[in-house]
CSV table of C-alpha atoms in Angstrom, one decimal:
chain,number,residue,atom,x,y,z
A,1,MET,CA,-4.0,-67.1,-10.6
A,2,THR,CA,-4.5,-63.3,-9.2
A,3,ASP,CA,-3.9,-60.1,-11.0
A,4,HIS,CA,0.0,-59.5,-9.5
A,5,ARG,CA,0.2,-56.4,-11.3
A,6,ALA,CA,-3.1,-54.8,-8.8
A,7,ASP,CA,-2.1,-53.2,-5.9
A,8,ALA,CA,2.0,-53.8,-6.1
A,9,PRO,CA,4.6,-51.9,-5.6
A,10,GLU,CA,5.9,-49.0,-8.1
A,11,ALA,CA,9.2,-50.8,-7.3
A,12,TYR,CA,7.3,-54.0,-8.5
A,13,ARG,CA,5.9,-52.4,-11.8
A,14,GLU,CA,9.2,-51.4,-12.9
A,15,LEU,CA,11.3,-53.8,-13.0
A,16,LEU,CA,8.5,-56.0,-14.6
A,17,ASP,CA,8.3,-53.5,-17.0
A,18,GLN,CA,12.0,-53.7,-17.7
A,19,TYR,CA,11.9,-57.6,-18.5
A,20,GLU,CA,9.0,-57.4,-20.0
A,21,ARG,CA,11.9,-56.1,-23.1
A,22,VAL,CA,14.2,-58.6,-21.7
A,23,THR,CA,12.0,-61.2,-23.1
A,24,ALA,CA,10.8,-59.5,-26.3
A,25,LEU,CA,14.1,-59.1,-27.3
A,26,GLY,CA,14.4,-62.5,-26.1
A,27,GLY,CA,11.5,-63.0,-29.1
A,28,VAL,CA,13.6,-61.5,-31.6
A,29,GLN,CA,17.0,-64.0,-31.2
A,30,GLY,CA,15.1,-67.2,-31.1
A,31,THR,CA,13.0,-66.0,-34.5
A,32,LEU,CA,17.0,-64.2,-35.8
A,33,SER,CA,18.0,-68.7,-34.3
A,34,TRP,CA,15.2,-70.8,-36.3
A,35,ASP,CA,15.6,-67.9,-39.3
A,36,GLN,CA,19.3,-68.6,-39.2
A,37,GLN,CA,17.9,-72.9,-39.0
A,38,VAL,CA,16.0,-73.3,-41.5
A,39,MET,CA,15.5,-70.1,-43.9
A,40,MET,CA,18.8,-68.7,-44.3
A,41,PRO,CA,20.2,-68.1,-47.2
A,42,GLU,CA,23.9,-69.8,-46.8
A,43,GLY,CA,26.0,-66.8,-47.4
A,44,GLY,CA,24.1,-64.6,-44.8
A,45,ASN,CA,26.1,-65.4,-40.8
A,46,PRO,CA,29.5,-63.9,-41.2
A,47,ALA,CA,26.3,-60.1,-40.9
A,48,ARG,CA,23.7,-63.3,-38.3
A,49,SER,CA,26.6,-64.3,-35.9
A,50,LYS,CA,26.7,-60.8,-35.2
A,51,GLN,CA,23.0,-60.0,-35.1
A,52,LEU,CA,23.0,-62.0,-32.1
A,53,SER,CA,25.6,-60.7,-30.7
A,54,VAL,CA,24.9,-58.1,-30.0
A,55,ALA,CA,20.7,-59.1,-29.6
A,56,SER,CA,22.1,-60.9,-27.2
A,57,GLY,CA,25.0,-57.4,-25.5
A,58,LEU,CA,21.9,-55.7,-25.3
A,59,SER,CA,19.3,-58.5,-22.9
A,60,HIS,CA,22.2,-58.2,-20.7
A,61,ASP,CA,23.0,-54.7,-20.3
A,62,LEU,CA,18.0,-55.0,-20.0
A,63,LEU,CA,18.4,-57.8,-17.6
A,64,THR,CA,21.8,-55.8,-16.0
A,65,ASP,CA,20.4,-51.9,-15.4
A,66,ASP,CA,20.4,-50.1,-12.1
A,67,VAL,CA,16.2,-50.2,-12.3
A,68,VAL,CA,16.7,-54.0,-12.2
A,69,THR,CA,19.2,-53.6,-9.6
A,70,ASP,CA,17.1,-51.6,-7.6
A,71,SER,CA,14.3,-52.9,-8.3
A,72,LEU,CA,14.9,-56.6,-6.5
A,73,ALA,CA,17.0,-53.8,-3.2
A,74,VAL,CA,13.5,-52.3,-2.7
A,75,LEU,CA,12.2,-54.9,-3.0
A,76,ASP,CA,14.3,-57.7,-0.7
A,77,ASP,CA,11.8,-57.4,2.2
A,78,ALA,CA,8.4,-56.3,0.8
A,79,ALA,CA,5.3,-57.7,1.3
A,80,LEU,CA,4.2,-59.6,-1.9
A,81,THR,CA,2.4,-62.4,-3.0
A,82,ASP,CA,2.9,-65.8,-3.5
A,83,GLU,CA,2.5,-64.6,-7.8
A,84,GLN,CA,4.9,-61.7,-7.2
A,85,ALA,CA,7.4,-63.5,-4.6
A,86,ALA,CA,7.7,-65.8,-7.8
A,87,VAL,CA,8.1,-63.4,-9.9
A,88,VAL,CA,11.2,-61.6,-8.0
A,89,ARG,CA,13.3,-64.9,-7.8
A,90,GLU,CA,13.0,-66.4,-11.1
A,91,ILE,CA,14.4,-62.1,-11.9
A,92,GLU,CA,16.0,-62.5,-9.3
A,93,ARG,CA,18.0,-65.5,-10.6
A,94,GLN,CA,19.0,-64.4,-13.6
A,95,TYR,CA,20.9,-61.4,-12.8
A,96,VAL,CA,22.2,-62.6,-10.2
A,97,ARG,CA,23.9,-64.6,-12.9
A,98,ALA,CA,24.0,-62.2,-15.4
A,99,GLU,CA,25.8,-59.5,-13.4
A,100,ARG,CA,28.4,-61.4,-12.7
A,101,VAL,CA,29.6,-62.4,-16.9
A,102,PRO,CA,30.7,-59.1,-18.7
A,103,ARG,CA,29.0,-58.1,-21.6
A,104,ASP,CA,31.7,-58.4,-23.8
A,105,LEU,CA,31.7,-62.3,-22.9
A,106,VAL,CA,28.4,-62.4,-23.6
A,107,GLU,CA,28.6,-60.7,-26.9
A,108,GLU,CA,31.5,-63.3,-27.4
A,109,ILE,CA,30.2,-66.3,-26.1
A,110,SER,CA,26.7,-65.7,-29.3
A,111,GLN,CA,28.5,-65.1,-31.8
A,112,THR,CA,31.1,-68.2,-31.8
A,113,SER,CA,28.5,-70.4,-30.9
A,114,SER,CA,26.6,-68.4,-33.7
A,115,GLU,CA,30.1,-69.4,-36.6
A,116,ALA,CA,30.2,-72.7,-34.4
A,117,LEU,CA,26.8,-73.8,-35.5
A,118,GLN,CA,27.7,-72.9,-39.5
A,119,ALA,CA,30.6,-74.7,-39.5
A,120,TRP,CA,29.1,-78.0,-36.8
A,121,GLU,CA,26.3,-77.7,-40.6
A,122,GLU,CA,29.8,-79.0,-42.7
A,123,ALA,CA,31.8,-80.2,-40.6
A,124,ARG,CA,28.7,-82.9,-40.1
A,125,GLU,CA,28.1,-83.4,-43.8
A,126,ASN,CA,31.2,-83.5,-44.9
A,127,ASP,CA,32.3,-86.0,-41.8
A,128,ASP,CA,35.3,-84.1,-41.6
A,129,PHE,CA,35.4,-83.6,-37.2
A,130,GLU,CA,38.2,-81.4,-37.3
A,131,THR,CA,36.5,-77.8,-39.4
A,132,PHE,CA,34.0,-77.7,-36.5
A,133,ALA,CA,36.8,-78.7,-33.6
A,134,PRO,CA,38.4,-75.2,-33.2
A,135,TYR,CA,35.2,-73.5,-32.4
A,136,LEU,CA,34.1,-76.6,-30.0
A,137,ASP,CA,37.6,-75.8,-28.9
A,138,GLU,CA,36.6,-72.3,-28.4
A,139,LEU,CA,33.0,-72.3,-26.7
A,140,VAL,CA,34.5,-74.4,-24.0
A,141,ASP,CA,36.8,-72.0,-23.3
A,142,LEU,CA,34.2,-69.7,-23.6
A,143,LYS,CA,32.4,-70.9,-20.8
A,144,ARG,CA,34.8,-72.5,-18.3
A,145,GLU,CA,35.1,-69.0,-18.3
A,146,TYR,CA,31.7,-67.6,-18.0
A,147,ALA,CA,30.7,-70.4,-15.4
A,148,ALA,CA,33.8,-69.1,-13.3
A,149,HIS,CA,32.7,-65.6,-13.6
A,150,ILE,CA,29.1,-66.4,-11.9
A,151,ASP,CA,31.3,-69.4,-8.4
A,152,ASP,CA,34.7,-69.9,-9.3
A,153,GLN,CA,34.2,-71.1,-5.8
A,154,ARG,CA,32.6,-74.3,-8.0
A,155,ASP,CA,32.0,-77.0,-9.8
A,156,PRO,CA,32.2,-74.6,-13.4
A,157,TYR,CA,29.8,-78.0,-15.3
A,158,ALA,CA,27.4,-77.7,-12.2
A,159,VAL,CA,27.3,-73.3,-12.5
A,160,LEU,CA,26.3,-74.7,-16.9
A,161,PHE,CA,24.6,-77.2,-15.7
A,162,GLU,CA,22.0,-74.5,-13.7
A,163,GLU,CA,21.5,-72.4,-16.4
A,164,TYR,CA,18.8,-75.4,-17.8
A,165,GLU,CA,17.5,-76.7,-14.5
A,166,PRO,CA,17.9,-74.2,-11.7
A,167,TYR,CA,16.6,-76.4,-9.0
A,168,LEU,CA,16.6,-80.1,-9.9
A,169,ASP,CA,21.1,-80.5,-8.6
A,170,LEU,CA,23.7,-81.7,-10.9
A,171,GLU,CA,23.2,-84.4,-7.6
A,172,THR,CA,20.3,-85.6,-8.6
A,173,ALA,CA,21.1,-85.6,-12.1
A,174,GLU,CA,23.4,-87.8,-11.4
A,175,ARG,CA,21.8,-90.4,-9.1
A,176,VAL,CA,18.6,-90.7,-11.5
A,177,LEU,CA,21.6,-91.0,-14.5
A,178,ASP,CA,23.2,-93.2,-12.2
A,179,ARG,CA,19.9,-95.8,-11.6
A,180,LEU,CA,18.9,-95.4,-15.4
A,181,ARG,CA,22.6,-97.3,-15.7
A,182,GLU,CA,21.9,-99.4,-13.1
A,183,GLU,CA,18.7,-100.4,-13.4
A,184,LEU,CA,17.9,-100.3,-17.7
A,185,VAL,CA,21.5,-102.6,-19.0
A,186,PRO,CA,19.9,-105.8,-17.2
A,187,LEU,CA,16.7,-105.3,-19.5
A,188,ILE,CA,18.8,-104.2,-22.5
A,189,ASP,CA,20.7,-107.4,-22.4
A,190,ALA,CA,16.9,-109.4,-21.8
A,191,VAL,CA,15.4,-107.7,-25.2
A,192,GLN,CA,18.7,-108.6,-26.8
A,193,ALA,CA,18.3,-112.0,-25.3
A,194,SER,CA,14.6,-112.9,-26.0
A,195,ASP,CA,12.9,-114.8,-28.7
A,196,ALA,CA,10.4,-112.5,-29.4
A,197,ASP,CA,10.2,-111.2,-32.8
A,198,LEU,CA,8.0,-107.8,-33.3
A,199,ALA,CA,7.3,-106.2,-36.6
A,200,ALA,CA,9.7,-104.6,-38.9
A,201,PRO,CA,6.8,-103.5,-41.1
A,202,PHE,CA,8.7,-100.9,-42.9
A,203,ALA,CA,12.4,-102.9,-43.5
A,204,GLY,CA,13.9,-102.5,-47.0
A,205,GLY,CA,11.9,-100.2,-48.1
A,206,THR,CA,11.9,-96.2,-49.3
A,207,TYR,CA,8.9,-93.4,-48.2
A,208,ASP,CA,8.7,-90.3,-49.9
A,209,PRO,CA,9.4,-87.7,-47.2
A,210,GLU,CA,6.4,-85.7,-48.4
A,211,ALA,CA,4.3,-87.8,-48.5
A,212,GLN,CA,5.9,-88.6,-44.7
A,213,GLU,CA,5.3,-84.9,-44.0
A,214,ALA,CA,1.2,-85.0,-44.9
A,215,PHE,CA,1.7,-87.8,-42.1
A,216,SER,CA,3.7,-85.1,-39.3
A,217,ARG,CA,0.8,-82.9,-40.5
A,218,ASP,CA,-2.2,-85.1,-39.7
A,219,VAL,CA,-0.5,-85.9,-36.8
A,220,LEU,CA,-0.1,-83.0,-36.7
A,221,ASP,CA,-3.6,-82.0,-36.9
A,222,ALA,CA,-4.7,-84.3,-34.4
A,223,LEU,CA,-2.8,-83.7,-31.5
A,224,GLY,CA,-4.9,-80.1,-31.5
A,225,TYR,CA,-1.7,-78.8,-32.7
A,226,ASP,CA,-2.5,-74.6,-33.2
A,227,TRP,CA,-1.8,-73.9,-36.8
A,228,ASP,CA,-2.9,-70.2,-36.3
A,229,ARG,CA,0.6,-69.8,-33.8
A,230,GLY,CA,2.6,-72.7,-35.5
A,231,ARG,CA,4.2,-74.2,-38.6
A,232,LEU,CA,6.5,-77.2,-39.1
A,233,ASP,CA,9.8,-76.2,-41.2
A,234,THR,CA,12.8,-78.9,-41.8
A,235,SER,CA,16.3,-78.7,-40.5
A,236,THR,CA,19.9,-80.4,-39.6
A,237,HIS,CA,17.8,-81.0,-36.0
A,238,PRO,CA,14.7,-80.9,-34.6
A,239,PHE,CA,14.1,-77.8,-33.0
A,240,THR,CA,10.5,-75.6,-31.0
A,241,VAL,CA,10.9,-71.5,-30.5
A,242,GLY,CA,8.2,-69.8,-29.4
A,243,ASN,CA,6.3,-68.8,-26.8
A,244,GLN,CA,2.1,-68.4,-26.7
A,245,PHE,CA,1.9,-67.3,-29.8
A,246,ASP,CA,4.3,-68.7,-32.2
A,247,SER,CA,5.2,-71.7,-31.8
A,248,ARG,CA,7.5,-72.8,-34.0
A,249,ILE,CA,8.6,-77.0,-34.8
A,250,THR,CA,10.3,-78.4,-36.9
A,251,THR,CA,11.9,-82.2,-37.7
A,252,ARG,CA,13.9,-84.2,-40.8
A,253,PHE,CA,12.7,-87.3,-42.8
A,254,SER,CA,15.1,-90.0,-43.3
A,255,GLU,CA,13.9,-92.1,-46.3
A,256,ASP,CA,15.3,-95.6,-44.8
A,257,GLU,CA,13.0,-95.2,-41.6
A,258,PRO,CA,8.9,-92.8,-41.7
A,259,LEU,CA,8.2,-93.2,-38.1
A,260,ASP,CA,11.6,-91.6,-37.1
A,261,SER,CA,10.6,-88.7,-38.8
A,262,MET,CA,7.1,-88.5,-37.2
A,263,MET,CA,8.6,-89.9,-33.3
A,264,SER,CA,10.8,-86.3,-33.6
A,265,THR,CA,7.8,-84.3,-35.9
A,266,VAL,CA,5.9,-85.5,-31.4
A,267,HIS,CA,8.6,-84.4,-29.3
A,268,GLU,CA,8.4,-81.2,-31.5
A,269,PHE,CA,4.6,-81.1,-30.4
A,270,GLY,CA,4.8,-81.5,-27.0
A,271,HIS,CA,7.9,-78.8,-26.8
A,272,ALA,CA,5.2,-76.6,-28.8
A,273,ARG,CA,2.1,-77.2,-27.0
A,274,TYR,CA,4.0,-76.8,-23.7
A,275,ASN,CA,4.8,-72.9,-24.9
A,276,LEU,CA,1.2,-72.3,-26.7
A,277,GLY,CA,-0.6,-73.4,-23.3
A,278,LEU,CA,1.8,-71.2,-21.0
A,279,PRO,CA,-1.1,-68.2,-19.7
A,280,ARG,CA,-1.3,-65.6,-22.4
A,281,GLU,CA,-2.1,-63.1,-20.3
A,282,GLU,CA,1.1,-63.4,-18.9
A,283,TYR,CA,4.2,-63.2,-21.9
A,284,GLY,CA,6.5,-61.0,-20.9
A,285,THR,CA,6.0,-61.9,-17.3
A,286,PRO,CA,8.0,-65.5,-16.0
A,287,LEU,CA,4.8,-65.7,-15.4
A,288,GLY,CA,4.1,-66.5,-19.1
A,289,GLU,CA,7.3,-68.7,-19.0
A,290,ALA,CA,7.9,-72.5,-19.3
A,291,ARG,CA,9.6,-74.3,-16.6
A,292,ASP,CA,13.1,-75.1,-16.6
A,293,LEU,CA,14.2,-78.0,-19.8
A,294,THR,CA,13.4,-80.9,-16.8
A,295,VAL,CA,9.8,-80.1,-16.9
A,296,HIS,CA,10.1,-78.8,-21.0
A,297,GLU,CA,11.9,-82.2,-21.5
A,298,SER,CA,9.0,-83.8,-19.6
A,299,GLN,CA,6.4,-81.8,-22.4
A,300,SER,CA,7.5,-84.0,-25.7
A,301,ARG,CA,9.2,-87.3,-24.4
A,302,LEU,CA,5.2,-87.9,-23.2
A,303,TRP,CA,3.5,-86.6,-26.1
A,304,GLU,CA,6.1,-88.5,-28.1
A,305,ASN,CA,6.3,-91.4,-26.1
A,306,HIS,CA,3.5,-92.2,-23.1
A,307,VAL,CA,1.5,-91.2,-27.2
A,308,GLY,CA,3.6,-92.0,-30.0
A,309,ARG,CA,4.8,-95.4,-29.5
A,310,SER,CA,1.9,-96.7,-27.4
A,311,ALA,CA,-0.7,-99.3,-28.7
A,312,ALA,CA,-3.9,-97.0,-29.1
A,313,PHE,CA,-1.8,-93.8,-30.6
A,314,TRP,CA,-1.1,-96.7,-33.0
A,315,GLU,CA,-5.4,-97.9,-33.1
A,316,HIS,CA,-6.6,-94.8,-34.7
A,317,PHE,CA,-3.5,-94.0,-36.3
A,318,ALA,CA,-2.6,-96.8,-38.7
A,319,GLY,CA,-5.0,-96.5,-40.9
A,320,ASP,CA,-4.2,-93.0,-42.2
A,321,LEU,CA,0.2,-94.6,-42.3
A,322,ARG,CA,-1.3,-96.7,-44.5
A,323,GLY,CA,-3.1,-94.1,-46.6
A,324,GLN,CA,0.3,-91.7,-47.1
A,325,PHE,CA,2.1,-95.3,-47.5
A,326,PRO,CA,0.1,-98.0,-49.7
A,327,THR,CA,2.5,-100.0,-49.6
A,328,VAL,CA,2.8,-101.1,-45.4
A,329,ASP,CA,0.7,-103.3,-44.9
A,330,ALA,CA,0.7,-103.1,-41.7
A,331,THR,CA,-1.2,-103.8,-38.1
A,332,PRO,CA,-2.2,-101.8,-35.0
A,333,ARG,CA,-0.2,-104.0,-32.6
A,334,ASP,CA,2.4,-104.3,-36.2
A,335,LEU,CA,2.7,-101.2,-35.9
A,336,TYR,CA,2.2,-101.1,-31.9
A,337,GLU,CA,5.3,-103.1,-32.0
A,338,ALA,CA,7.8,-101.0,-34.9
A,339,ALA,CA,7.4,-98.5,-32.4
A,340,ASN,CA,9.0,-99.8,-29.6
A,341,ARG,CA,11.4,-102.0,-31.6
A,342,VAL,CA,14.7,-102.1,-29.0
A,343,TYR,CA,17.6,-101.2,-31.3
A,344,PRO,CA,21.2,-101.7,-29.4
A,345,ASP,CA,23.7,-100.9,-31.8
A,346,ASN,CA,21.8,-97.7,-33.2
A,347,LEU,CA,24.3,-95.0,-33.7
A,348,ILE,CA,21.4,-92.2,-33.0
A,349,ARG,CA,20.3,-90.7,-29.8
A,350,VAL,CA,17.4,-88.8,-31.7
A,351,GLU,CA,16.5,-91.9,-33.7
A,352,ALA,CA,17.0,-94.1,-30.4
A,353,ASP,CA,14.0,-96.6,-28.2
A,354,GLU,CA,13.0,-95.6,-24.9
A,355,LEU,CA,16.1,-98.2,-23.2
A,356,THR,CA,19.0,-97.3,-25.5
A,357,TYR,CA,18.3,-93.8,-25.9
A,358,HIS,CA,19.2,-92.9,-22.1
A,359,MET,CA,22.6,-94.5,-22.7
A,360,HIS,CA,23.0,-92.0,-24.9
A,361,ILE,CA,22.9,-89.6,-23.0
A,362,VAL,CA,25.0,-90.8,-19.8
A,363,LEU,CA,27.5,-91.2,-23.0
A,364,ARG,CA,27.2,-87.4,-24.4
A,365,PHE,CA,26.2,-86.8,-20.0
A,366,GLU,CA,30.3,-88.1,-19.4
A,367,ILE,CA,32.2,-86.6,-22.6
A,368,GLU,CA,30.8,-83.4,-21.5
A,369,ARG,CA,31.3,-82.9,-18.5
A,370,ALA,CA,35.7,-84.2,-19.0
A,371,LEU,CA,35.0,-81.1,-21.4
A,372,ILE,CA,34.5,-78.9,-19.4
A,373,SER,CA,36.6,-80.0,-16.4
A,374,GLY,CA,39.5,-80.3,-18.6
A,375,ASP,CA,40.2,-84.2,-17.9
A,376,LEU,CA,39.1,-84.7,-21.7
A,377,ASP,CA,40.8,-82.8,-25.3
A,378,VAL,CA,38.7,-81.7,-28.2
A,379,ALA,CA,40.8,-83.7,-30.2
A,380,ASP,CA,40.4,-86.8,-28.3
A,381,VAL,CA,36.2,-86.4,-28.9
A,382,PRO,CA,35.5,-88.3,-31.3
A,383,GLU,CA,37.5,-92.0,-29.8
A,384,ALA,CA,36.5,-90.9,-26.7
A,385,TRP,CA,32.7,-90.9,-28.3
A,386,ASN,CA,33.2,-95.0,-30.1
A,387,ASP,CA,35.2,-95.9,-27.1
A,388,LYS,CA,31.9,-95.2,-24.6
A,389,MET,CA,29.9,-96.4,-27.8
A,390,ALA,CA,31.4,-99.8,-27.5
A,391,GLU,CA,30.9,-100.1,-24.1
A,392,TYR,CA,27.7,-97.9,-23.6
A,393,LEU,CA,25.4,-100.2,-26.5
A,394,GLY,CA,28.4,-103.1,-28.5
A,395,VAL,CA,28.8,-100.7,-31.1
A,396,ARG,CA,31.4,-97.9,-32.9
A,397,PRO,CA,30.4,-95.8,-35.6
A,398,ASP,CA,32.1,-95.4,-39.1
A,399,THR,CA,32.1,-91.9,-39.0
A,400,ASP,CA,32.8,-89.2,-37.3
A,401,SER,CA,29.1,-88.0,-38.4
A,402,GLU,CA,27.0,-90.1,-36.7
A,403,GLY,CA,29.2,-90.2,-33.6
A,404,CYS,CA,30.0,-86.9,-32.0
A,405,LEU,CA,27.9,-84.8,-34.6
A,406,GLN,CA,26.4,-86.3,-34.3
A,407,ASN,CA,24.4,-83.3,-31.5
A,408,ILE,CA,23.5,-78.9,-32.5
A,409,HIS,CA,24.0,-78.5,-29.0
A,410,TRP,CA,27.8,-78.1,-28.4
A,411,SER,CA,28.0,-76.3,-31.2
A,412,HIS,CA,24.9,-73.4,-29.8
A,413,GLY,CA,27.7,-73.9,-26.5
A,414,ASN,CA,25.0,-75.8,-25.1
A,415,PHE,CA,27.1,-77.0,-21.7
A,416,GLY,CA,24.8,-79.0,-19.4
A,417,TYR,CA,21.6,-79.4,-21.7
A,418,PHE,CA,21.7,-83.5,-22.4
A,419,PRO,CA,21.0,-84.2,-18.8
A,420,THR,CA,17.4,-82.6,-18.6
A,421,TYR,CA,16.2,-85.6,-21.4
A,422,SER,CA,17.2,-88.2,-19.4
A,423,LEU,CA,15.0,-86.6,-16.2
A,424,GLY,CA,12.2,-85.0,-18.8
A,425,SER,CA,11.4,-88.7,-19.7
A,426,VAL,CA,11.8,-89.5,-15.4
A,427,LEU,CA,9.5,-86.5,-15.3
A,428,ALA,CA,7.0,-87.8,-17.6
A,429,ALA,CA,6.1,-91.5,-16.6
A,430,GLN,CA,5.0,-89.8,-13.6
A,431,LEU,CA,2.9,-87.3,-15.1
A,432,TYR,CA,1.7,-90.2,-17.3
A,433,ALA,CA,1.4,-92.1,-14.3
A,434,HIS,CA,-1.3,-90.1,-12.5
A,435,ALA,CA,-2.3,-88.8,-16.0
A,436,GLU,CA,-3.9,-92.0,-16.3
A,437,ALA,CA,-5.0,-92.6,-12.7
A,438,ASP,CA,-7.2,-89.3,-12.8
A,439,ILE,CA,-8.8,-89.7,-16.6
A,440,ASP,CA,-11.3,-92.2,-16.6
A,441,GLY,CA,-11.1,-94.4,-19.7
A,442,LEU,CA,-7.8,-92.3,-21.3
A,443,ASP,CA,-6.0,-94.6,-23.2
A,444,ALA,CA,-10.5,-95.5,-25.4
A,445,ALA,CA,-10.0,-91.6,-26.1
A,446,ILE,CA,-6.4,-91.8,-27.3
A,447,SER,CA,-7.4,-94.6,-29.3
A,448,GLY,CA,-10.6,-92.8,-29.9
A,449,GLY,CA,-8.1,-90.4,-31.8
A,450,ASP,CA,-9.2,-87.5,-28.8
A,451,PHE,CA,-6.0,-85.9,-27.1
A,452,ASP,CA,-7.9,-83.0,-24.9
A,453,PRO,CA,-8.5,-85.3,-22.1
A,454,LEU,CA,-4.1,-85.6,-21.3
A,455,ALA,CA,-3.3,-81.8,-22.8
A,456,ASP,CA,-6.1,-80.3,-20.9
A,457,TRP,CA,-4.9,-81.9,-17.6
A,458,LEU,CA,-1.5,-81.2,-18.5
A,459,GLY,CA,-2.4,-77.3,-19.2
A,460,GLU,CA,-4.2,-77.4,-15.9
A,461,ARG,CA,-1.2,-79.1,-14.0
A,462,VAL,CA,1.7,-77.7,-15.0
A,463,HIS,CA,1.2,-75.4,-18.4
A,464,ARG,CA,-0.9,-72.7,-16.4
A,465,HIS,CA,1.3,-71.9,-13.7
A,466,GLY,CA,4.5,-70.8,-15.9
A,467,ARG,CA,7.8,-70.4,-12.7
A,468,ARG,CA,5.7,-69.8,-10.0
A,469,TYR,CA,7.1,-73.3,-8.8
A,470,THR,CA,10.0,-74.4,-8.8
A,471,THR,CA,10.7,-77.5,-10.2
A,472,PRO,CA,10.4,-80.2,-7.0
A,473,ASP,CA,7.6,-78.1,-6.2
A,474,LEU,CA,5.6,-78.3,-9.9
A,475,ILE,CA,5.9,-81.7,-9.1
A,476,GLU,CA,4.3,-82.5,-6.2
A,477,GLU,CA,1.5,-79.8,-7.3
A,478,ALA,CA,1.2,-81.7,-9.7
A,479,THR,CA,1.3,-85.0,-8.8
A,480,GLY,CA,0.7,-85.6,-5.8
A,481,GLU,CA,4.7,-86.6,-5.2
A,482,PRO,CA,8.0,-86.0,-5.0
A,483,TYR,CA,10.5,-86.3,-7.8
A,484,THR,CA,10.8,-90.3,-8.4
A,485,ALA,CA,12.1,-92.8,-11.0
A,486,ASP,CA,10.4,-95.0,-9.6
A,487,HIS,CA,6.9,-94.8,-12.9
A,488,PHE,CA,9.7,-95.0,-15.1
A,489,LEU,CA,11.3,-98.1,-14.4
A,490,ASP,CA,8.1,-99.2,-13.5
A,491,TYR,CA,6.8,-97.9,-17.1
A,492,VAL,CA,10.2,-99.8,-19.4
A,493,ASN,CA,9.4,-102.9,-17.8
A,494,ALA,CA,6.0,-103.2,-17.5
A,495,LYS,CA,5.7,-102.6,-21.5
A,496,PHE,CA,9.3,-104.1,-23.0
A,497,GLY,CA,8.5,-107.4,-20.9
A,498,ASP,CA,6.0,-107.6,-22.0
A,499,LEU,CA,6.8,-106.7,-25.4
A,500,TYR,CA,10.0,-109.1,-25.4
A,501,ASP,CA,7.6,-112.0,-23.8
A,502,LEU,CA,10.0,-111.2,-20.2
């Protein structure tokens, strides 16, 4: 990448100086949010809510300041290099949205989200949707208002979706989700009808969370997680926060299912590896930021599913697992089968298998679209959730904690986020197919504990570009073809066809 600051117009340098402040303040907000979910004492939320609200308002002010307005106006018809044009494109996209939204609304959304997080945690722990419902109701109203300020002539959900994926439109997301629903449901039905009996080496046991954490750390060591720039902690809902200098991950542990915590850890590692692979010299510019959530989720889903659920992975890690859990007498093949068992009656998205996972996403997508459009009242969410769970997965939650309270996203006001999990899973398969074609002996490297060839390939094809390309252009740059679900469907049909003798 060339030095885009060299010989740049003065307005460009002024724009970058201002954006570096926006980035720094965003990092402060991220660290405050991490602390709120991981380390903050329970009574600290009133102050933290105010801190995050003020920081959100200040960030909004910086992004909509006259220096940004004036610089963008000057640069509108300036002769720019490709890198400079990409920087201006990305800052302008954020500016255009931000300047249409009142600062007071930005602060109100931030404070309400912070308060909603604590209410969600209490509601989930006590299985009491009524505790969370007023906050969800308020956030739905606030995000409708937010979308209307940006563009009151468009579907508000489409406007909100663009917060997370601005370059693959909502129609693309709907088309992908429709195709997954159409083609995965028959595959899931065939799996259920199969006589194949996959190994279940963890059934009936209990597994020490400390041993699970030790195994997760062993896995992260082998994958190449940079502990000098990262941490592993626990939280109610696993997440990643950070940048190329400090990217922290969290996980959670279940005494019944040690593979769930490991898969969550590997998933979050994928996010962190992307962050840590961004160009360090570009911190504070869009060229040093991750492309949006379709790409980010592709990295987490690639490491979780194409690596963590692979036969080659378990060839390498079977011994480490048995060392942490001596009561588990399992071969690498047993562990591969256990990691890929299909559980249509599973209630929890983050514990779902690769196939039914997408029915969880479709369910959430449909509910939050109905919430934002006004076709569904917040009070009716638990019943709607349970009905859709019964329709798509054949199981009905006994509690709201297992149903509509299981995800953290709505407490953050993140309406429009969920489709990117499926969009990212599709992209993960496309990227991995090309990595396999380009890297000689990739399976052998993974089974031997060498993850560098894959990490380096992703770094070269995806991470180093930051936001230089739009999502469709980045996909074509990385794979030589447009975004497609073909690779994902080929992959799951081959994999589960083999596992279940279809």
